[in-house]
Amino acid sequence: LVCSNSLRSNQLHNAAGLLKEELRRCGSLLISTADKHAVPAGSSLAVSRDDFADSVTKKIMSTKGITVVDQEVKNLNAMLRDYDAVVLATGPHTFGDLSNELRTIIGEEYLYFYDAIAPLVELGGIDMDMCFRASRGGEGKEGDYINAPFSKDEYYNFVDELKNGIKTPIHSGDEGVFFRGCMPIEVMAEDSADTLLYGPMRSDGIIDPRTGKRPYAVIQFRQDRAAGDIYNIVGFQTRLTYPEQMRIFKKIPGLKNAEFVRLGSMHRNTYVNAPRVMNPDMSLKKENRIFLAGQISGVEGYIESIAQSFFVAGTLLTRFLVSKSSLPDFPDYTAMGALRNYLINAEPAGFQPMKINLGLLPPLSSDDKKEFVKAKSKFENKLGFSKRSLAFFDKYISKIN
């Protein structure tokens, strides 16, 4: 897990919760492992980072039929001479000889965006006389998040520090190429002084138990591993220089004596223009024995990468290598099918990575609403999407079993 330790919402009225539920019903190793190593995170699924990674690694290394070869792959053509098919699940940081060879095969430049990582701090360095435990809207037990409250003056002074802080340089010509779902905190501050009030520093649903009032703004800390000794600064991905992070983030109420386990950083994510270069089965149009899986295919996020990879390895590759027969595609009414549909049918011009969202699914028809929506409310309408999706999903699973 490179960035956050959160796999986002577990609730079924949320698209991320729906996608995880579909993966559970498929028997996904990664999601079942995440459930096993969950840490308190309100209504979200967050995992103990090290325990999750160790468990997955041990499972892979001990599974009969998997051979792990500890070396770098540089020659795709050589791989194709030895194997019937090759899946590239190389993530967003594909580089070097492999990257150049893939670029030659697809016949065009990669696309990319800049992503960022949030800092981690030790629990012992958070002053709990100034901070308090609470989850937004009362989610979770007793308050799974630690909150640092800001007054109005403290908030705007902090925004000024972010705006004026020294940033690490990025490649010339790359300025502004950020993924909207993971914007650096200082970029959000530069957009508008109030942007953070509606983003990672929003205080809606949070009451300071010491005052009985809602703070003007808050910064939240989420548990990062099972031991409960390391916390993630939620939503605070950044490209501030390390000295500036140490200086500015220690101005957060309660972090004066903070010990940083990891500081934030930026990284360049590479992905292909999926609708232009990939077939419906996620193979390359110019070499249909090469399949792309995960973030390099044009999805964004942990669970999206898991789902797209599961789709390739669990169904399409089985069809290609084993059964030689046609498996039914995931219906577009499901989260997995909608994500795949986006990759294949999006407009190639201006193609951008996509997180799962209910907007990717077909609208609810009047008949759908009668069957799946119990009451007229925004919540019930969102839940109706998931109920419909899971009904179609269960039918799909019954067909392939």
PDB file of C-alpha atoms in Angstrom, residues 72-352:
ATOM      1  CA  GLU A  72      13.307  -7.692 -13.434  1.00  0.00           C
ATOM      2  CA  VAL A  73      11.433  -8.312 -16.687  1.00  0.00           C
ATOM      3  CA  LYS A  74      12.970  -6.281 -19.493  1.00  0.00           C
ATOM      4  CA  ASN A  75      11.983  -8.091 -22.689  1.00  0.00           C
ATOM      5  CA  LEU A  76       8.299  -8.644 -23.473  1.00  0.00           C
ATOM      6  CA  ASN A  77       9.014 -10.398 -26.769  1.00  0.00           C
ATOM      7  CA  ALA A  78      11.157 -12.951 -24.945  1.00  0.00           C
ATOM      8  CA  MET A  79       8.319 -13.502 -22.472  1.00  0.00           C
ATOM      9  CA  LEU A  80       5.898 -14.122 -25.328  1.00  0.00           C
ATOM     10  CA  ARG A  81       8.223 -16.781 -26.752  1.00  0.00           C
ATOM     11  CA  ASP A  82       8.032 -18.668 -23.440  1.00  0.00           C
ATOM     12  CA  TYR A  83       4.413 -18.103 -22.399  1.00  0.00           C
ATOM     13  CA  ASP A  84       0.992 -18.188 -24.017  1.00  0.00           C
ATOM     14  CA  ALA A  85       0.008 -14.895 -22.402  1.00  0.00           C
ATOM     15  CA  VAL A  86       1.580 -12.157 -20.297  1.00  0.00           C
ATOM     16  CA  VAL A  87      -0.252  -9.946 -17.803  1.00  0.00           C
ATOM     17  CA  LEU A  88       1.429  -6.638 -16.974  1.00  0.00           C
ATOM     18  CA  ALA A  89       0.341  -5.705 -13.466  1.00  0.00           C
ATOM     19  CA  THR A  90       3.263  -3.372 -12.988  1.00  0.00           C
ATOM     20  CA  GLY A  91       1.345  -0.548 -11.325  1.00  0.00           C
ATOM     21  CA  PRO A  92       1.748   3.158 -11.973  1.00  0.00           C
ATOM     22  CA  HIS A  93       5.545   3.191 -11.893  1.00  0.00           C
ATOM     23  CA  THR A  94       6.397   1.040 -14.915  1.00  0.00           C
ATOM     24  CA  PHE A  95       9.819   2.250 -16.072  1.00  0.00           C
ATOM     25  CA  GLY A  96      13.039   1.468 -17.886  1.00  0.00           C
ATOM     26  CA  ASP A  97      13.342  -1.154 -20.611  1.00  0.00           C
ATOM     27  CA  LEU A  98       9.895  -2.615 -19.943  1.00  0.00           C
ATOM     28  CA  SER A  99       8.263   0.784 -20.226  1.00  0.00           C
ATOM     29  CA  ASN A 100      10.056   1.560 -23.472  1.00  0.00           C
ATOM     30  CA  GLU A 101       9.105  -1.790 -24.962  1.00  0.00           C
ATOM     31  CA  LEU A 102       5.444  -1.389 -24.033  1.00  0.00           C
ATOM     32  CA  ARG A 103       5.459   2.094 -25.535  1.00  0.00           C
ATOM     33  CA  THR A 104       6.825   0.651 -28.777  1.00  0.00           C
ATOM     34  CA  ILE A 105       4.126  -2.045 -28.884  1.00  0.00           C
ATOM     35  CA  ILE A 106       1.192   0.301 -28.293  1.00  0.00           C
ATOM     36  CA  GLY A 107       2.669   2.866 -30.665  1.00  0.00           C
ATOM     37  CA  GLU A 108       2.108   5.988 -28.588  1.00  0.00           C
ATOM     38  CA  GLU A 109       3.245   7.874 -25.515  1.00  0.00           C
ATOM     39  CA  TYR A 110       1.878   7.047 -22.089  1.00  0.00           C
ATOM     40  CA  LEU A 111      -0.405   9.403 -20.276  1.00  0.00           C
ATOM     41  CA  TYR A 112       0.328  10.329 -16.668  1.00  0.00           C
ATOM     42  CA  PHE A 113      -0.660  12.345 -13.629  1.00  0.00           C
ATOM     43  CA  TYR A 114       1.022  13.292 -10.368  1.00  0.00           C
ATOM     44  CA  ASP A 115      -0.141  11.632  -7.172  1.00  0.00           C
ATOM     45  CA  ALA A 116       0.979  12.338  -3.626  1.00  0.00           C
ATOM     46  CA  ILE A 117       1.478  10.563  -0.298  1.00  0.00           C
ATOM     47  CA  ALA A 118       0.376  11.795   3.139  1.00  0.00           C
ATOM     48  CA  PRO A 119       2.667  11.777   6.199  1.00  0.00           C
ATOM     49  CA  LEU A 120       2.540   9.256   9.053  1.00  0.00           C
ATOM     50  CA  VAL A 121       3.031  10.255  12.700  1.00  0.00           C
ATOM     51  CA  GLU A 122       3.571   8.367  15.943  1.00  0.00           C
ATOM     52  CA  LEU A 123       0.598   8.338  18.305  1.00  0.00           C
ATOM     53  CA  GLY A 124       2.867   9.272  21.221  1.00  0.00           C
ATOM     54  CA  GLY A 125       3.678  12.591  19.546  1.00  0.00           C
ATOM     55  CA  ILE A 126       0.019  13.672  19.290  1.00  0.00           C
ATOM     56  CA  ASP A 127      -0.987  15.850  22.245  1.00  0.00           C
ATOM     57  CA  MET A 128      -4.356  14.433  23.325  1.00  0.00           C
ATOM     58  CA  ASP A 129      -4.902  17.399  25.645  1.00  0.00           C
ATOM     59  CA  MET A 130      -5.394  19.437  22.471  1.00  0.00           C
ATOM     60  CA  CYS A 131      -6.909  16.722  20.247  1.00  0.00           C
ATOM     61  CA  PHE A 132      -9.895  14.424  20.749  1.00  0.00           C
ATOM     62  CA  ARG A 133     -11.387  11.214  19.390  1.00  0.00           C
ATOM     63  CA  ALA A 134     -14.527  11.370  17.248  1.00  0.00           C
ATOM     64  CA  SER A 135     -15.804  10.054  13.934  1.00  0.00           C
ATOM     65  CA  ARG A 136     -17.707  12.275  11.546  1.00  0.00           C
ATOM     66  CA  GLY A 137     -21.442  11.923  12.176  1.00  0.00           C
ATOM     67  CA  GLY A 138     -20.843   9.450  15.016  1.00  0.00           C
ATOM     68  CA  GLU A 139     -19.547   6.701  12.694  1.00  0.00           C
ATOM     69  CA  GLY A 140     -17.633   3.894  14.292  1.00  0.00           C
ATOM     70  CA  LYS A 141     -16.930   3.057  17.920  1.00  0.00           C
ATOM     71  CA  GLU A 142     -16.359   5.925  20.310  1.00  0.00           C
ATOM     72  CA  GLY A 143     -14.629   7.842  17.559  1.00  0.00           C
ATOM     73  CA  ASP A 144     -12.146   5.934  15.429  1.00  0.00           C
ATOM     74  CA  TYR A 145     -10.369   9.116  14.322  1.00  0.00           C
ATOM     75  CA  ILE A 146      -8.207  11.548  16.281  1.00  0.00           C
ATOM     76  CA  ASN A 147      -9.150  15.174  15.522  1.00  0.00           C
ATOM     77  CA  ALA A 148      -7.049  18.318  15.754  1.00  0.00           C
ATOM     78  CA  PRO A 149      -9.455  21.306  16.046  1.00  0.00           C
ATOM     79  CA  PHE A 150      -8.808  24.726  14.483  1.00  0.00           C
ATOM     80  CA  SER A 151     -10.298  28.094  15.325  1.00  0.00           C
ATOM     81  CA  LYS A 152     -11.100  30.435  12.429  1.00  0.00           C
ATOM     82  CA  ASP A 153      -7.846  32.394  12.839  1.00  0.00           C
ATOM     83  CA  GLU A 154      -5.787  29.218  13.213  1.00  0.00           C
ATOM     84  CA  TYR A 155      -7.322  27.812  10.042  1.00  0.00           C
ATOM     85  CA  TYR A 156      -6.567  30.801   7.796  1.00  0.00           C
ATOM     86  CA  ASN A 157      -3.057  31.177   9.225  1.00  0.00           C
ATOM     87  CA  PHE A 158      -2.451  27.508   8.441  1.00  0.00           C
ATOM     88  CA  VAL A 159      -3.761  27.947   4.879  1.00  0.00           C
ATOM     89  CA  ASP A 160      -1.321  30.833   4.381  1.00  0.00           C
ATOM     90  CA  GLU A 161       1.538  28.612   5.549  1.00  0.00           C
ATOM     91  CA  LEU A 162       0.550  25.928   3.032  1.00  0.00           C
ATOM     92  CA  LYS A 163       0.286  28.428   0.185  1.00  0.00           C
ATOM     93  CA  ASN A 164       3.664  30.001   0.943  1.00  0.00           C
ATOM     94  CA  GLY A 165       5.525  26.802   1.782  1.00  0.00           C
ATOM     95  CA  ILE A 166       8.443  25.674  -0.385  1.00  0.00           C
ATOM     96  CA  LYS A 167       7.442  22.886  -2.775  1.00  0.00           C
ATOM     97  CA  THR A 168       9.561  20.230  -4.469  1.00  0.00           C
ATOM     98  CA  PRO A 169       9.999  20.880  -8.209  1.00  0.00           C
ATOM     99  CA  ILE A 170       8.322  18.644 -10.776  1.00  0.00           C
ATOM    100  CA  HIS A 171       9.278  17.954 -14.382  1.00  0.00           C
ATOM    101  CA  SER A 172       9.178  20.970 -16.658  1.00  0.00           C
ATOM    102  CA  GLY A 173       5.890  21.062 -18.543  1.00  0.00           C
ATOM    103  CA  ASP A 174       4.165  18.788 -16.010  1.00  0.00           C
ATOM    104  CA  GLU A 175       2.864  21.593 -13.791  1.00  0.00           C
ATOM    105  CA  GLY A 176      -0.749  21.150 -12.772  1.00  0.00           C
ATOM    106  CA  VAL A 177      -1.043  17.510 -13.887  1.00  0.00           C
ATOM    107  CA  PHE A 178      -2.590  16.228 -10.661  1.00  0.00           C
ATOM    108  CA  PHE A 179      -5.245  13.598 -10.093  1.00  0.00           C
ATOM    109  CA  ARG A 180      -8.377  15.375  -8.843  1.00  0.00           C
ATOM    110  CA  GLY A 181      -9.128  12.634  -6.326  1.00  0.00           C
ATOM    111  CA  CYS A 182      -5.745  13.001  -4.591  1.00  0.00           C
ATOM    112  CA  MET A 183      -4.738  16.658  -4.870  1.00  0.00           C
ATOM    113  CA  PRO A 184      -1.748  17.889  -2.849  1.00  0.00           C
ATOM    114  CA  ILE A 185      -2.971  19.803   0.196  1.00  0.00           C
ATOM    115  CA  GLU A 186      -1.111  22.960  -0.788  1.00  0.00           C
ATOM    116  CA  VAL A 187      -2.622  22.901  -4.301  1.00  0.00           C
ATOM    117  CA  MET A 188      -6.088  22.843  -2.738  1.00  0.00           C
ATOM    118  CA  ALA A 189      -5.095  25.751  -0.490  1.00  0.00           C
ATOM    119  CA  GLU A 190      -3.875  27.741  -3.501  1.00  0.00           C
ATOM    120  CA  ASP A 191      -7.173  27.169  -5.285  1.00  0.00           C
ATOM    121  CA  SER A 192      -9.156  29.057  -2.619  1.00  0.00           C
ATOM    122  CA  ALA A 193      -8.681  29.857   1.056  1.00  0.00           C
ATOM    123  CA  ASP A 194     -11.926  27.999   1.828  1.00  0.00           C
ATOM    124  CA  THR A 195     -11.331  24.885  -0.304  1.00  0.00           C
ATOM    125  CA  LEU A 196     -10.020  22.831   2.618  1.00  0.00           C
ATOM    126  CA  LEU A 197     -13.172  23.622   4.628  1.00  0.00           C
ATOM    127  CA  TYR A 198     -15.091  21.505   2.128  1.00  0.00           C
ATOM    128  CA  GLY A 199     -12.377  18.857   1.803  1.00  0.00           C
ATOM    129  CA  PRO A 200      -9.982  17.174   4.237  1.00  0.00           C
ATOM    130  CA  MET A 201     -10.398  19.882   6.933  1.00  0.00           C
ATOM    131  CA  ARG A 202     -14.198  19.947   6.973  1.00  0.00           C
ATOM    132  CA  SER A 203     -15.688  19.705  10.450  1.00  0.00           C
ATOM    133  CA  ASP A 204     -19.280  18.758   9.645  1.00  0.00           C
ATOM    134  CA  GLY A 205     -20.592  16.031  11.935  1.00  0.00           C
ATOM    135  CA  ILE A 206     -17.749  16.492  14.456  1.00  0.00           C
ATOM    136  CA  ILE A 207     -18.329  17.822  17.978  1.00  0.00           C
ATOM    137  CA  ASP A 208     -15.478  18.621  20.344  1.00  0.00           C
ATOM    138  CA  PRO A 209     -16.540  16.839  23.574  1.00  0.00           C
ATOM    139  CA  ARG A 210     -14.683  19.397  25.677  1.00  0.00           C
ATOM    140  CA  THR A 211     -16.653  22.372  24.331  1.00  0.00           C
ATOM    141  CA  GLY A 212     -19.808  20.702  23.024  1.00  0.00           C
ATOM    142  CA  LYS A 213     -19.347  22.689  19.821  1.00  0.00           C
ATOM    143  CA  ARG A 214     -18.298  22.040  16.251  1.00  0.00           C
ATOM    144  CA  PRO A 215     -14.745  23.306  15.521  1.00  0.00           C
ATOM    145  CA  TYR A 216     -14.254  25.747  12.651  1.00  0.00           C
ATOM    146  CA  ALA A 217     -12.039  23.133  10.959  1.00  0.00           C
ATOM    147  CA  VAL A 218     -10.329  19.870  11.873  1.00  0.00           C
ATOM    148  CA  ILE A 219      -7.504  17.675  10.686  1.00  0.00           C
ATOM    149  CA  GLN A 220      -8.122  13.960  11.217  1.00  0.00           C
ATOM    150  CA  PHE A 221      -5.656  11.175  11.977  1.00  0.00           C
ATOM    151  CA  ARG A 222      -6.503   7.565  11.065  1.00  0.00           C
ATOM    152  CA  GLN A 223      -4.893   4.457  12.568  1.00  0.00           C
ATOM    153  CA  ASP A 224      -2.359   2.984  10.141  1.00  0.00           C
ATOM    154  CA  ARG A 225      -1.561  -0.407  11.670  1.00  0.00           C
ATOM    155  CA  ALA A 226      -2.966  -2.890  14.149  1.00  0.00           C
ATOM    156  CA  ALA A 227      -0.636  -1.904  16.990  1.00  0.00           C
ATOM    157  CA  GLY A 228      -2.310   1.516  17.017  1.00  0.00           C
ATOM    158  CA  ASP A 229       0.995   3.359  17.338  1.00  0.00           C
ATOM    159  CA  ILE A 230       1.124   4.966  13.879  1.00  0.00           C
ATOM    160  CA  TYR A 231      -1.467   7.372  12.421  1.00  0.00           C
ATOM    161  CA  ASN A 232      -2.025   8.764   8.918  1.00  0.00           C
ATOM    162  CA  ILE A 233      -2.792  12.486   8.466  1.00  0.00           C
ATOM    163  CA  VAL A 234      -6.004  12.025   6.481  1.00  0.00           C
ATOM    164  CA  GLY A 235      -6.085  13.748   3.099  1.00  0.00           C
ATOM    165  CA  PHE A 236      -2.749  15.508   3.624  1.00  0.00           C
ATOM    166  CA  GLN A 237      -0.875  14.285   0.564  1.00  0.00           C
ATOM    167  CA  THR A 238       1.741  16.893  -0.269  1.00  0.00           C
ATOM    168  CA  ARG A 239       4.724  17.985  -2.341  1.00  0.00           C
ATOM    169  CA  LEU A 240       6.079  20.373   0.285  1.00  0.00           C
ATOM    170  CA  THR A 241       9.797  19.843   0.884  1.00  0.00           C
ATOM    171  CA  TYR A 242      10.662  17.694   3.892  1.00  0.00           C
ATOM    172  CA  PRO A 243      11.920  20.649   6.024  1.00  0.00           C
ATOM    173  CA  GLU A 244       8.737  22.599   5.196  1.00  0.00           C
ATOM    174  CA  GLN A 245       6.548  19.656   6.157  1.00  0.00           C
ATOM    175  CA  MET A 246       8.316  19.401   9.510  1.00  0.00           C
ATOM    176  CA  ARG A 247       7.897  23.141  10.097  1.00  0.00           C
ATOM    177  CA  ILE A 248       4.312  23.627   8.860  1.00  0.00           C
ATOM    178  CA  PHE A 249       2.706  20.401  10.067  1.00  0.00           C
ATOM    179  CA  LYS A 250       4.037  20.956  13.589  1.00  0.00           C
ATOM    180  CA  LYS A 251       1.787  24.033  13.630  1.00  0.00           C
ATOM    181  CA  ILE A 252      -1.230  21.682  13.594  1.00  0.00           C
ATOM    182  CA  PRO A 253      -2.816  21.819  17.073  1.00  0.00           C
ATOM    183  CA  GLY A 254      -1.408  18.911  19.054  1.00  0.00           C
ATOM    184  CA  LEU A 255       1.522  18.169  16.723  1.00  0.00           C
ATOM    185  CA  LYS A 256       4.136  20.506  18.229  1.00  0.00           C
ATOM    186  CA  ASN A 257       6.164  17.519  19.418  1.00  0.00           C
ATOM    187  CA  ALA A 258       5.155  15.120  16.636  1.00  0.00           C
ATOM    188  CA  GLU A 259       7.497  12.383  15.451  1.00  0.00           C
ATOM    189  CA  PHE A 260       7.070  11.725  11.722  1.00  0.00           C
ATOM    190  CA  VAL A 261       7.474   8.091  10.679  1.00  0.00           C
ATOM    191  CA  ARG A 262       7.117   9.022   7.014  1.00  0.00           C
ATOM    192  CA  LEU A 263       6.886  12.394   5.317  1.00  0.00           C
ATOM    193  CA  GLY A 264       4.705  13.131   2.311  1.00  0.00           C
ATOM    194  CA  SER A 265       5.951  12.912  -1.260  1.00  0.00           C
ATOM    195  CA  MET A 266       4.923  13.126  -4.908  1.00  0.00           C
ATOM    196  CA  HIS A 267       5.129  10.406  -7.549  1.00  0.00           C
ATOM    197  CA  ARG A 268       4.412  10.299 -11.258  1.00  0.00           C
ATOM    198  CA  ASN A 269       1.743   7.736 -12.203  1.00  0.00           C
ATOM    199  CA  THR A 270       1.784   6.243 -15.691  1.00  0.00           C
ATOM    200  CA  TYR A 271      -1.256   4.777 -17.456  1.00  0.00           C
ATOM    201  CA  VAL A 272      -2.297   3.970 -21.021  1.00  0.00           C
ATOM    202  CA  ASN A 273      -5.121   5.466 -23.054  1.00  0.00           C
ATOM    203  CA  ALA A 274      -7.290   2.395 -22.493  1.00  0.00           C
ATOM    204  CA  PRO A 275     -10.087   3.012 -25.047  1.00  0.00           C
ATOM    205  CA  ARG A 276      -7.483   3.616 -27.721  1.00  0.00           C
ATOM    206  CA  VAL A 277      -5.044   0.762 -27.083  1.00  0.00           C
ATOM    207  CA  MET A 278      -6.992  -2.017 -25.294  1.00  0.00           C
ATOM    208  CA  ASN A 279      -9.476  -4.633 -26.487  1.00  0.00           C
ATOM    209  CA  PRO A 280     -12.653  -5.366 -24.480  1.00  0.00           C
ATOM    210  CA  ASP A 281     -10.836  -8.280 -22.799  1.00  0.00           C
ATOM    211  CA  MET A 282      -8.057  -5.912 -21.600  1.00  0.00           C
ATOM    212  CA  SER A 283      -5.512  -7.240 -24.055  1.00  0.00           C
ATOM    213  CA  LEU A 284      -3.549  -4.867 -26.266  1.00  0.00           C
ATOM    214  CA  LYS A 285      -4.988  -4.235 -29.708  1.00  0.00           C
ATOM    215  CA  LYS A 286      -1.538  -4.581 -31.249  1.00  0.00           C
ATOM    216  CA  GLU A 287      -0.600  -7.725 -29.275  1.00  0.00           C
ATOM    217  CA  ASN A 288      -3.564  -9.641 -27.898  1.00  0.00           C
ATOM    218  CA  ARG A 289      -1.402 -11.981 -25.822  1.00  0.00           C
ATOM    219  CA  ILE A 290      -0.437  -9.070 -23.553  1.00  0.00           C
ATOM    220  CA  PHE A 291      -3.039  -8.089 -20.940  1.00  0.00           C
ATOM    221  CA  LEU A 292      -2.916  -4.997 -18.739  1.00  0.00           C
ATOM    222  CA  ALA A 293      -4.077  -5.246 -15.133  1.00  0.00           C
ATOM    223  CA  GLY A 294      -4.387  -2.680 -12.374  1.00  0.00           C
ATOM    224  CA  GLN A 295      -3.574   1.007 -12.390  1.00  0.00           C
ATOM    225  CA  ILE A 296      -1.582   1.023 -15.609  1.00  0.00           C
ATOM    226  CA  SER A 297      -4.842   0.147 -17.428  1.00  0.00           C
ATOM    227  CA  GLY A 298      -6.407   3.491 -16.515  1.00  0.00           C
ATOM    228  CA  VAL A 299      -8.221   2.865 -13.243  1.00  0.00           C
ATOM    229  CA  GLU A 300      -7.384   4.859 -10.120  1.00  0.00           C
ATOM    230  CA  GLY A 301      -7.405   3.554  -6.569  1.00  0.00           C
ATOM    231  CA  TYR A 302      -6.638   0.389  -4.625  1.00  0.00           C
ATOM    232  CA  ILE A 303      -9.999  -1.326  -4.964  1.00  0.00           C
ATOM    233  CA  GLU A 304     -10.362  -0.308  -8.604  1.00  0.00           C
ATOM    234  CA  SER A 305      -6.954  -1.822  -9.367  1.00  0.00           C
ATOM    235  CA  ILE A 306      -7.909  -4.973  -7.446  1.00  0.00           C
ATOM    236  CA  ALA A 307     -11.203  -5.258  -9.327  1.00  0.00           C
ATOM    237  CA  GLN A 308      -9.747  -4.672 -12.783  1.00  0.00           C
ATOM    238  CA  SER A 309      -6.921  -7.143 -12.083  1.00  0.00           C
ATOM    239  CA  PHE A 310      -9.376  -9.726 -10.759  1.00  0.00           C
ATOM    240  CA  PHE A 311     -11.436  -9.206 -13.912  1.00  0.00           C
ATOM    241  CA  VAL A 312      -8.405  -9.931 -16.097  1.00  0.00           C
ATOM    242  CA  ALA A 313      -6.893 -12.803 -14.129  1.00  0.00           C
ATOM    243  CA  GLY A 314     -10.083 -14.338 -12.796  1.00  0.00           C
ATOM    244  CA  THR A 315     -12.248 -14.392 -15.914  1.00  0.00           C
ATOM    245  CA  LEU A 316     -10.683 -13.181 -19.130  1.00  0.00           C
ATOM    246  CA  LEU A 317      -7.376 -14.983 -18.797  1.00  0.00           C
ATOM    247  CA  THR A 318      -9.204 -18.163 -17.816  1.00  0.00           C
ATOM    248  CA  ARG A 319     -11.218 -17.826 -20.991  1.00  0.00           C
ATOM    249  CA  PHE A 320      -8.090 -17.166 -23.039  1.00  0.00           C
ATOM    250  CA  LEU A 321      -5.915 -19.961 -21.643  1.00  0.00           C
ATOM    251  CA  VAL A 322      -8.168 -22.672 -20.267  1.00  0.00           C
ATOM    252  CA  SER A 323     -11.760 -22.874 -21.368  1.00  0.00           C
ATOM    253  CA  LYS A 324     -11.396 -21.319 -24.861  1.00  0.00           C
ATOM    254  CA  SER A 325     -15.113 -20.657 -24.495  1.00  0.00           C
ATOM    255  CA  SER A 326     -16.986 -17.427 -24.124  1.00  0.00           C
ATOM    256  CA  LEU A 327     -17.701 -16.349 -20.558  1.00  0.00           C
ATOM    257  CA  PRO A 328     -20.463 -13.778 -20.124  1.00  0.00           C
ATOM    258  CA  ASP A 329     -19.128 -10.280 -19.444  1.00  0.00           C
ATOM    259  CA  PHE A 330     -19.848  -8.598 -16.148  1.00  0.00           C
ATOM    260  CA  PRO A 331     -23.091  -6.638 -16.694  1.00  0.00           C
ATOM    261  CA  ASP A 332     -22.691  -2.857 -16.910  1.00  0.00           C
ATOM    262  CA  TYR A 333     -25.206  -2.686 -14.039  1.00  0.00           C
ATOM    263  CA  THR A 334     -22.484  -4.034 -11.719  1.00  0.00           C
ATOM    264  CA  ALA A 335     -19.616  -1.937 -10.372  1.00  0.00           C
ATOM    265  CA  MET A 336     -16.999  -4.226 -11.952  1.00  0.00           C
ATOM    266  CA  GLY A 337     -18.803  -4.162 -15.289  1.00  0.00           C
ATOM    267  CA  ALA A 338     -19.237  -0.383 -15.193  1.00  0.00           C
ATOM    268  CA  LEU A 339     -15.539   0.125 -14.510  1.00  0.00           C
ATOM    269  CA  ARG A 340     -14.589  -2.139 -17.396  1.00  0.00           C
ATOM    270  CA  ASN A 341     -17.116  -0.372 -19.643  1.00  0.00           C
ATOM    271  CA  TYR A 342     -15.502   2.983 -18.859  1.00  0.00           C
ATOM    272  CA  LEU A 343     -12.035   1.748 -19.806  1.00  0.00           C
ATOM    273  CA  ILE A 344     -13.204   0.426 -23.169  1.00  0.00           C
ATOM    274  CA  ASN A 345     -15.815   2.987 -24.197  1.00  0.00           C
ATOM    275  CA  ALA A 346     -14.628   6.296 -22.747  1.00  0.00           C
ATOM    276  CA  GLU A 347     -13.769   9.101 -25.138  1.00  0.00           C
ATOM    277  CA  PRO A 348     -10.044   8.654 -26.002  1.00  0.00           C
ATOM    278  CA  ALA A 349      -9.491  12.416 -26.270  1.00  0.00           C
ATOM    279  CA  GLY A 350      -8.811  13.652 -22.765  1.00  0.00           C
ATOM    280  CA  PHE A 351      -9.009  10.183 -21.199  1.00  0.00           C
ATOM    281  CA  GLN A 352      -8.394  10.295 -17.426  1.00  0.00           C
TER     282      GLN A 352
END
